[in-house]
Each structure stands twice: as structure tokens, then as C-alpha cells.
Tab-separated table of C-alpha atoms in Angstrom:
chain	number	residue	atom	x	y	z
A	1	UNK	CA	-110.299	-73.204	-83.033
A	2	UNK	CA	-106.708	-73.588	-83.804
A	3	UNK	CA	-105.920	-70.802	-81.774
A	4	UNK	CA	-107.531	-72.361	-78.429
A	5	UNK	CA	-105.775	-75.885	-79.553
A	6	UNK	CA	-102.121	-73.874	-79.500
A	7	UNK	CA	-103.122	-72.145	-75.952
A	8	UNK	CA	-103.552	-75.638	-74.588
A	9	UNK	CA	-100.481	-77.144	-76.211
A	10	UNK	CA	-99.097	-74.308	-74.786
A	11	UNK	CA	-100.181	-74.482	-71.370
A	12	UNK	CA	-99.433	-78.031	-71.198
A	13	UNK	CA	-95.750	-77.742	-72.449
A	14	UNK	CA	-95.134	-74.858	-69.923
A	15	UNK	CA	-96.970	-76.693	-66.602
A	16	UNK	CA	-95.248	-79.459	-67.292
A	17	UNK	CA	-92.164	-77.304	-67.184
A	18	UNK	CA	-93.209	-75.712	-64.218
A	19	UNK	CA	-94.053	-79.088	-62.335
A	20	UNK	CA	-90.572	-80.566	-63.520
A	21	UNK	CA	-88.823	-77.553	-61.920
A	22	UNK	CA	-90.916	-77.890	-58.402
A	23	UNK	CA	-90.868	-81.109	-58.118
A	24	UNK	CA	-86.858	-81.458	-58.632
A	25	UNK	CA	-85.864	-79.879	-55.077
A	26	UNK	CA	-88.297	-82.594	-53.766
A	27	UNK	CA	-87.928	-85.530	-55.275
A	28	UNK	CA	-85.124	-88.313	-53.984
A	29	UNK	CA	-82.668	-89.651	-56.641
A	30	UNK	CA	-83.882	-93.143	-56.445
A	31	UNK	CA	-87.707	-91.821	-57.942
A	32	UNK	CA	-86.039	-90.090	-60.670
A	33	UNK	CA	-86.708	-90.705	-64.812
A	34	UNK	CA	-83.860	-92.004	-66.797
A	35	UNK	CA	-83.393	-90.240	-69.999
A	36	UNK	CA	-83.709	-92.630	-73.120
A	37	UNK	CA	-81.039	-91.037	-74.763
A	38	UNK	CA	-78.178	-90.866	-72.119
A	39	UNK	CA	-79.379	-93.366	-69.570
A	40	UNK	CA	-79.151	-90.051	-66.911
A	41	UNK	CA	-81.194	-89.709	-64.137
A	42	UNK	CA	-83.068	-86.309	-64.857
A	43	UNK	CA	-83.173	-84.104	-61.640
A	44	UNK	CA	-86.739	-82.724	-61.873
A	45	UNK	CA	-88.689	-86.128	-63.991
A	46	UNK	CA	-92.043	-86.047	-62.719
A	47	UNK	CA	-93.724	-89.611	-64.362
A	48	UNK	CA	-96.760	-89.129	-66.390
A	49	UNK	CA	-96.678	-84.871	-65.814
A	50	UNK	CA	-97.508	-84.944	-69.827
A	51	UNK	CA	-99.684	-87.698	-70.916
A	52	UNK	CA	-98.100	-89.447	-74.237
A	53	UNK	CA	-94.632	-87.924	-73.397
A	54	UNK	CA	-91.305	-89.889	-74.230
A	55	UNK	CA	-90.107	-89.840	-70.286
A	56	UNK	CA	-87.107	-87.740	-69.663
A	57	UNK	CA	-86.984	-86.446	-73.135
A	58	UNK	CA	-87.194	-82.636	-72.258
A	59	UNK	CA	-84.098	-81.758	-72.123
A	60	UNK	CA	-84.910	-77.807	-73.539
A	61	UNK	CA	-88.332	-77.687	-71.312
A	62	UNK	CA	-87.284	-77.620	-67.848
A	63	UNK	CA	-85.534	-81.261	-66.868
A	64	UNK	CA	-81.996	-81.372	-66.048
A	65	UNK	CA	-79.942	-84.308	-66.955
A	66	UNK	CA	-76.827	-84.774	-64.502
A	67	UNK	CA	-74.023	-87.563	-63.760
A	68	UNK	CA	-73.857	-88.111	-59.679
A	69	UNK	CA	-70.459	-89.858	-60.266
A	70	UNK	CA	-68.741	-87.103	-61.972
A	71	UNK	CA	-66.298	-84.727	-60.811
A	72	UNK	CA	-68.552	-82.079	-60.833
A	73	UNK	CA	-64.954	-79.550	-60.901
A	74	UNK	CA	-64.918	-79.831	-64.944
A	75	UNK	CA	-61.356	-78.957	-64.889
A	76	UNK	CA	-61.926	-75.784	-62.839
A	77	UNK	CA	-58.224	-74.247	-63.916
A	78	UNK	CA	-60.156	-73.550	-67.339
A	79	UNK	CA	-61.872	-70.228	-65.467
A	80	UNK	CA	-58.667	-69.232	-63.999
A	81	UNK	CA	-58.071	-67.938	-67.706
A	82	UNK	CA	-57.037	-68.982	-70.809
A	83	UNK	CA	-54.534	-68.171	-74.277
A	84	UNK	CA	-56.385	-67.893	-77.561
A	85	UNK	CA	-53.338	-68.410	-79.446
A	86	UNK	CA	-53.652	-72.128	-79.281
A	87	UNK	CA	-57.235	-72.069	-80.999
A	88	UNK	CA	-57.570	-68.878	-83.211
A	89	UNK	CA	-54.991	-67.895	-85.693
A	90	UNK	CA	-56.292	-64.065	-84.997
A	91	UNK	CA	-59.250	-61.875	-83.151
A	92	UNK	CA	-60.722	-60.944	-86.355
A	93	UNK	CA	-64.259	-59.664	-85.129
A	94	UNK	CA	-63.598	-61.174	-81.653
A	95	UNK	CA	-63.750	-65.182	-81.067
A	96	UNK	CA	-65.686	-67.394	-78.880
A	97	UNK	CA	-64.225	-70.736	-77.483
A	98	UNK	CA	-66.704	-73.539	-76.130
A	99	UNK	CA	-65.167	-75.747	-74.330
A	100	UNK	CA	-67.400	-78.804	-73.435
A	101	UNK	CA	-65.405	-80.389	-70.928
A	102	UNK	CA	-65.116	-77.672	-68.397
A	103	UNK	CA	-68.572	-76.166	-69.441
A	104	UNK	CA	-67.219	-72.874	-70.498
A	105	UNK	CA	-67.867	-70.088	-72.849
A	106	UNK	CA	-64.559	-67.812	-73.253
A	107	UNK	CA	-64.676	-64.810	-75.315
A	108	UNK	CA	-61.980	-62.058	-76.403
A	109	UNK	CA	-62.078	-58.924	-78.180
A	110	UNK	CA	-60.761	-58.124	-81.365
A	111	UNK	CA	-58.699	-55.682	-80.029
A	112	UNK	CA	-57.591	-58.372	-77.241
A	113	UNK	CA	-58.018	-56.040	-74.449
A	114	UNK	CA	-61.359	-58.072	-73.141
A	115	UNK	CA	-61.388	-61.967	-71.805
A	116	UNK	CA	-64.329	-62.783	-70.374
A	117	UNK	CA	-65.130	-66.583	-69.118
A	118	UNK	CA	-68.849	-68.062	-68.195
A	119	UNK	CA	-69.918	-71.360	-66.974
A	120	UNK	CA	-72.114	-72.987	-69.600
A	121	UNK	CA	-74.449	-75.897	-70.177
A	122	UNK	CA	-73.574	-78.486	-72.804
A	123	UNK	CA	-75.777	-80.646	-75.012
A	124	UNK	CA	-77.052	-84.152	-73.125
A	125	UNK	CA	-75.457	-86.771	-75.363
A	126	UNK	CA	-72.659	-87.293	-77.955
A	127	UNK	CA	-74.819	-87.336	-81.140
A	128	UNK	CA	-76.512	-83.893	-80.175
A	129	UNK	CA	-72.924	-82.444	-79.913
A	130	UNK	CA	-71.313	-80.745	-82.453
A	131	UNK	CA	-67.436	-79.258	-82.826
A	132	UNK	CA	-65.508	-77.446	-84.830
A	133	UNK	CA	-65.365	-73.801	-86.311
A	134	UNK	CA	-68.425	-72.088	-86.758
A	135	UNK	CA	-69.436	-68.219	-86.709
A	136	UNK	CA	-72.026	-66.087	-85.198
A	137	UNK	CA	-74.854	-65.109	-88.193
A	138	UNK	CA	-77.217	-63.216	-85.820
A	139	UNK	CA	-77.893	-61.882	-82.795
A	140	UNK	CA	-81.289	-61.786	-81.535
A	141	UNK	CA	-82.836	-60.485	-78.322
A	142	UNK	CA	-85.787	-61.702	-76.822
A	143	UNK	CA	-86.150	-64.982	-79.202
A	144	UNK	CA	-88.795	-67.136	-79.668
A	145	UNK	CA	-88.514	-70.800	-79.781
A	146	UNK	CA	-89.777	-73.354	-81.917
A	147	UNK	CA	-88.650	-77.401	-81.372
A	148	UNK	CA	-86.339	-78.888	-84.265
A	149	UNK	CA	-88.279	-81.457	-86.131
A	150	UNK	CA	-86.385	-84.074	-84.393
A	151	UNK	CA	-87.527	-82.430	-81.187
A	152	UNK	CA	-90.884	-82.661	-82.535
A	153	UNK	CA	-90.879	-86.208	-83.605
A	154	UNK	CA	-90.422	-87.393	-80.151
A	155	UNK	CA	-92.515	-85.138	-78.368
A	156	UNK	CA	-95.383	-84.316	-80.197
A	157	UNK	CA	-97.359	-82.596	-77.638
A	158	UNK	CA	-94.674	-80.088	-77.531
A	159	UNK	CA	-96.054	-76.732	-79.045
A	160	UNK	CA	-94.987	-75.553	-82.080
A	161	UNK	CA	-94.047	-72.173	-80.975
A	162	UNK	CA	-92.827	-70.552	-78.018
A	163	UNK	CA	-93.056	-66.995	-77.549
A	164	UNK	CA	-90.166	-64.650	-76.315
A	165	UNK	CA	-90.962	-64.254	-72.294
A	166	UNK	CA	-90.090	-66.134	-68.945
A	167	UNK	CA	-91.030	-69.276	-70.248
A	168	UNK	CA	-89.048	-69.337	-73.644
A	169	UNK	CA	-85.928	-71.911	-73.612
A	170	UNK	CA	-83.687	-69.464	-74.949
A	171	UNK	CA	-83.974	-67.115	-72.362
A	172	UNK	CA	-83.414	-63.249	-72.998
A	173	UNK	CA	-80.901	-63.466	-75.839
A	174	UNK	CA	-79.666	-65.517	-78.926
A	175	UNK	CA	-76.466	-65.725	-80.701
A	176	UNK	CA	-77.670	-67.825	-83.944
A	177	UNK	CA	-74.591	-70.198	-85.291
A	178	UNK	CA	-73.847	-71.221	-88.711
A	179	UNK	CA	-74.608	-74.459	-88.463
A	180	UNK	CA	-78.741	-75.310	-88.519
A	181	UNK	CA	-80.550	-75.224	-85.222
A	182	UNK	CA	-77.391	-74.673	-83.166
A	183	UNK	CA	-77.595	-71.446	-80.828
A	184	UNK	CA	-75.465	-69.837	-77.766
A	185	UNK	CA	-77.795	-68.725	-75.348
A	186	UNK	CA	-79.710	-67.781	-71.935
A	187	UNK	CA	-81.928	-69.603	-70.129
A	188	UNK	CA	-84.075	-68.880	-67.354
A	189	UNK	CA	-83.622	-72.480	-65.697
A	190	UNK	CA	-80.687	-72.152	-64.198
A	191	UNK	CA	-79.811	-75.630	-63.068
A	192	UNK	CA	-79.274	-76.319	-66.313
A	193	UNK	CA	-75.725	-74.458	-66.689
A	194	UNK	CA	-72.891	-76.751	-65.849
A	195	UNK	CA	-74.746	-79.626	-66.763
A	196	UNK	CA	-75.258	-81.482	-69.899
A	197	UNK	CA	-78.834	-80.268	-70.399
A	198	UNK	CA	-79.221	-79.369	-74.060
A	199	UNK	CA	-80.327	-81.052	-77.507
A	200	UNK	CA	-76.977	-79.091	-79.061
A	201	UNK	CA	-76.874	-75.628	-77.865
A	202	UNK	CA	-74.808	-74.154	-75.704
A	203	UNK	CA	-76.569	-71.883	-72.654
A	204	UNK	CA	-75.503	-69.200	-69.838
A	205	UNK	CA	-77.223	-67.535	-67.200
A	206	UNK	CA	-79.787	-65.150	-69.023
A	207	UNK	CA	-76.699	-61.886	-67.206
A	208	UNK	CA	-74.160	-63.591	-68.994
A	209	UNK	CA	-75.570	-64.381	-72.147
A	210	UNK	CA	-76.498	-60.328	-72.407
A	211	UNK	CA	-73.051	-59.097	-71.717
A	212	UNK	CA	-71.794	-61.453	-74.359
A	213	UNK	CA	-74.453	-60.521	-76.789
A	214	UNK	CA	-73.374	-56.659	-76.231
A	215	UNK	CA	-69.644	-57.525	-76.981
A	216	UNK	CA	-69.762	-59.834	-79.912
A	217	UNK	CA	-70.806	-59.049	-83.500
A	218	UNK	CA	-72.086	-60.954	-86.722
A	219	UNK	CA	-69.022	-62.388	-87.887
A	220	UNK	CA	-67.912	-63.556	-84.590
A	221	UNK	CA	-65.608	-66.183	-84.723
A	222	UNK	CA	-66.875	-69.724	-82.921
A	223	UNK	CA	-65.120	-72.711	-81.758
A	224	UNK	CA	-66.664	-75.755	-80.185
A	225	UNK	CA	-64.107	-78.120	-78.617
């Protein structure tokens, strides 16, 4: 019995993923959701998809929260490369520097002789970010997911568990953080990078987060500006 309850759950979490995704290449701004949180329009909202559900407030299951008056640039000399001197005092293990306001993920070696720079996604709201020095604790490939219990608390017809697959928020890698619940990885929505579409973590295209996965280590050093 509890088995058929978590296939529905399931199914319902994931279709309503599904529907947000189709229905955001149709839909005009002006019949767009606005998320509670961030008063953003969500690109993607369809009302009522999941009966119960706080509207807008799936930030991790398919909706994609946007600002159309922003410079969408973010600072685009930040990909043109960048120092770690001015962040790191060394490249003990290699080190990892988020920077939320262009949206990137830059990454050198400990031996300095590889910089590599991604475009990332960024939490939705200034009380889901987090900054400061942090570390990588494990690396995982092919994670499942599971909602925080604050995640849970607002929507509890999300399913407990997601399984590793297509459908799993975290795409096709994970680079656990230090601090609780706080992750750098892929995703398999892809509208979501460059955006603020997150409840904390920070995500790459599912290519990207698998080439940084294969170059870092535990002990990686993070920073989150």
C-alpha cells in the first residue's frame, strides 16, 4: 500500500514537472504565477497543475524563476577569466569560486595549470543564499534527491524521494558541501542555469557539472561570493 501511495506522489511531482516545462514555451508573461517568496514571475507556472500546491513554490521541480528587467549580461567580463589570488590564499586540493552575481562556477587546479569557468544557476531569494568558505565532503554520481524539510513543509505533496534518473533535480552528478543541504550540481532543466532558480544550491548543465566532478576532489576548497 505504501508503495502504490509513493508511485503516485511520484507521478504527480514529476507530471507536474513535466507540464511546468511544456507549458513555459507557451504561455505569455502576463498568465504567469508569481513566486511567494521572490514576487518573480515563474516562466513555466501552470495554475492548479498540483492540487493543494503553494503556487510557484517549485523552484527544484521544473519552474524557473526570472527578472524581465534585469540585465540579463551578469557582468559577462567574469567568463573572460579570472585571478584566484584575490579569493584563495593557495590551490591546496584545487578551489572552486561561486560567484552569484555573474552566475558562475570557476574552478582551478592545484597545480594551477587548469581554469575552467561555467555558467551557473543561483538560489531564488536572499534567505536561501548562503556565502562564505565552505569545502567539498563528497562527490556523488547519479544522486538521488530527497526535499529539505523546509521544502517539505510547503509542499507536502512533494515525494519524499527521488530516484537517480532523468527526472532527479540534481541531475547526473553531486558535489555535497559542508554546510547541510547545500550541493553544486547538474540539472537536466536547463533553463534553469543563469537564472535564480534554486532553494540554495548552485547548478550547471548536467556536461559541465561531470567535467568538474572529474577534476575536483574531497577536500576541494569552496567559495560562495
Amino acid at each position: 500500500m505504501m508503495r502504490t501511495s509513493s508511485a503516485i506522489s511520484r507521478r504527480t511531482f514529476l507530471g507536474s514537472a513535466a507540464a511546468l516545462g511544456a507549458a513555459g514555451l507557451a504561455m505569455p508573461s502576463l498568465a504567469q504565477q508569481y513566486d511567494p517568496y521572490t514576487g518573480q514571475p515563474i516562466q513555466g507556472a501552470v495554475p492548479g497543475a498540483v492540487p493543494g500546491a503553494v503556487p510557484g513554490a517549485t523552484p527544484d521541480a521544473g519552474a524557473v524563476q526570472y527578472d524581465p528587467n534585469a540585465d540579463q549580461r551578469h557582468n559577462i567580463s567574469s567568463f573572460s577569466g579570472q585571478s584566484w589570488q584575490p579569493h584563495f590564499q593557495n590551490l591546496t586540493n584545487g578551489a572552486i569560486l561561486c560567484d552569484l552575481t555573474s552566475r558562475a562556477v570557476h574552478f582551478w587546479s592545484e597545480d594551477g595549470s587548469t581554469y575552467k569557468v561555467y555558467p551557473s544557476s543561483i538560489p531564488v531569494s536572499q534567505d536561501l543564499t548562503r556565502t562564505g568558505r565552505t569545502e567539498i565532503i563528497k562527490k556523488v554520481e547519479g544522486p538521488s534527491w530527497a526535499p529539505t524539510p523546509e521544502m517539505k513543509a510547503r509542499n507536502p505533496e512533494w515525494p519524499d524521494f527521488v530516484p537517480p534518473g532523468p527526472d532527479n533535480p540534481l541531475g547526473t552528478h553531486a558535489l555535497w558541501l559542508s554546510w547541510q543541504y547545500y550541493r553544486i550540481h547538474g540539472t537536466h532543466d536547463t533553463r534553469k542555469i543563469g537564472r535564480k532558480s534554486s532553494n540554495g544550491c548552485i547548478g550547471l548543465y548536467n556536461e559541465h557539472i561531470k567535467e568538474l566532478y572529474d577534476l575536483t576532489k574531497v577536500g576541494t576548497q569552496v567559495l560562495v561570493i
